[in-house]
């Protein structure tokens, strides 16, 4: 079945460590996105990529890094520079054309302990 | 309006009630408005994508309208059922780039 797979679903990280969240899609979508959700807030855009080997910062990119070496994959690294990394992270993709529906993964919960 | 805003933040209704909620978005350089339904422990699921002023979309008991000139969209649910309980997100896309701006969502609870 086509879709977006995020892993891991739950992750605990010690303060000061980097961690990478995986996002894979088999929908042949050009554009991919990473969002963060905190309690009581909407989805905030961290990074997005419209095409392989290209990506742009979203509203809250500080402390995060991404890569887009393959069309199917858009991993997000939460670095030790991210001050408040504990959150729910959603990966998404769409065909990249204006107005196209975004498809989401099931999300990853990151807790810093 | 610089951000996408949704109201109310949460809503409790009885089964059978009809309800509606609002999404406000920047009207300048507007390109598309999306509605998503997000059930707990699942991925957000697309309901509607609207682009033209005056658009109306319907899916079963759920419908939506769009006013791009004043920057708002309404989502209506007729005869709410417990399975309609979810968070309803709206997102606005501008014409210059491909990023979507989401509202904080309206959390709907339908009591049997």
Coordinates of C-alpha atoms in Angstrom, one line a residue, chain A residues 9 31 33 35 37 40-43 45 48 50 59 88 90 94 96-102 104-106, chain B residues 9 31-32 34 36 38 41-46 49 51 89 93 95 97-105:
Chain A
X9 CA 7.0 6.0 16.7
X31 CA 7.5 17.6 -1.9
X33 CA 7.6 18.3 4.9
X35 CA 6.0 19.6 11.2
X37 CA 3.1 19.9 17.2
X40 CA -2.5 23.4 22.3
X41 CA -0.7 24.6 19.3
X42 CA -1.1 24.0 15.6
X43 CA 1.4 22.2 13.3
X45 CA 6.7 23.9 9.8
X48 CA 10.3 21.4 3.6
X50 CA 10.2 20.5 -3.1
X59 CA 9.2 28.7 10.7
X88 CA 5.2 15.2 18.4
X90 CA 4.7 14.7 11.7
X94 CA 2.4 15.9 -1.7
X96 CA 4.4 19.6 -4.9
X97 CA 2.0 21.4 -7.2
X98 CA 0.0 24.2 -5.7
X99 CA -3.0 23.2 -3.7
X100 CA -2.4 19.5 -3.8
X101 CA -3.5 17.4 -0.8
X102 CA -0.9 16.7 1.8
X104 CA 0.7 12.5 6.5
X105 CA 2.6 9.9 8.4
X106 CA 1.4 8.7 11.8
Chain B
X9 CA -10.5 25.7 20.1
X31 CA -3.7 29.9 -3.3
X32 CA -5.6 27.1 -1.5
X34 CA -7.3 22.6 3.1
X36 CA -8.1 17.8 7.5
X38 CA -7.4 14.1 12.7
X41 CA -3.6 7.9 17.2
X42 CA -4.1 8.3 13.4
X43 CA -2.7 10.4 10.6
X44 CA -4.5 13.6 9.6
X45 CA -6.8 12.8 6.7
X46 CA -7.7 15.2 4.0
X49 CA -9.1 21.3 -0.9
X51 CA -9.1 27.3 -4.2
X89 CA -7.4 21.3 11.0
X93 CA -1.2 27.8 1.1
X95 CA 1.0 31.4 -4.0
X97 CA 6.0 28.8 -2.3
X98 CA 4.9 25.4 -1.3
X99 CA 4.7 25.6 2.5
X100 CA 1.3 25.2 4.2
X101 CA 0.3 27.1 7.3
X102 CA -1.8 25.2 9.7
X103 CA -4.3 26.4 12.3
X104 CA -4.3 25.0 15.9
X105 CA -7.4 23.0 15.1

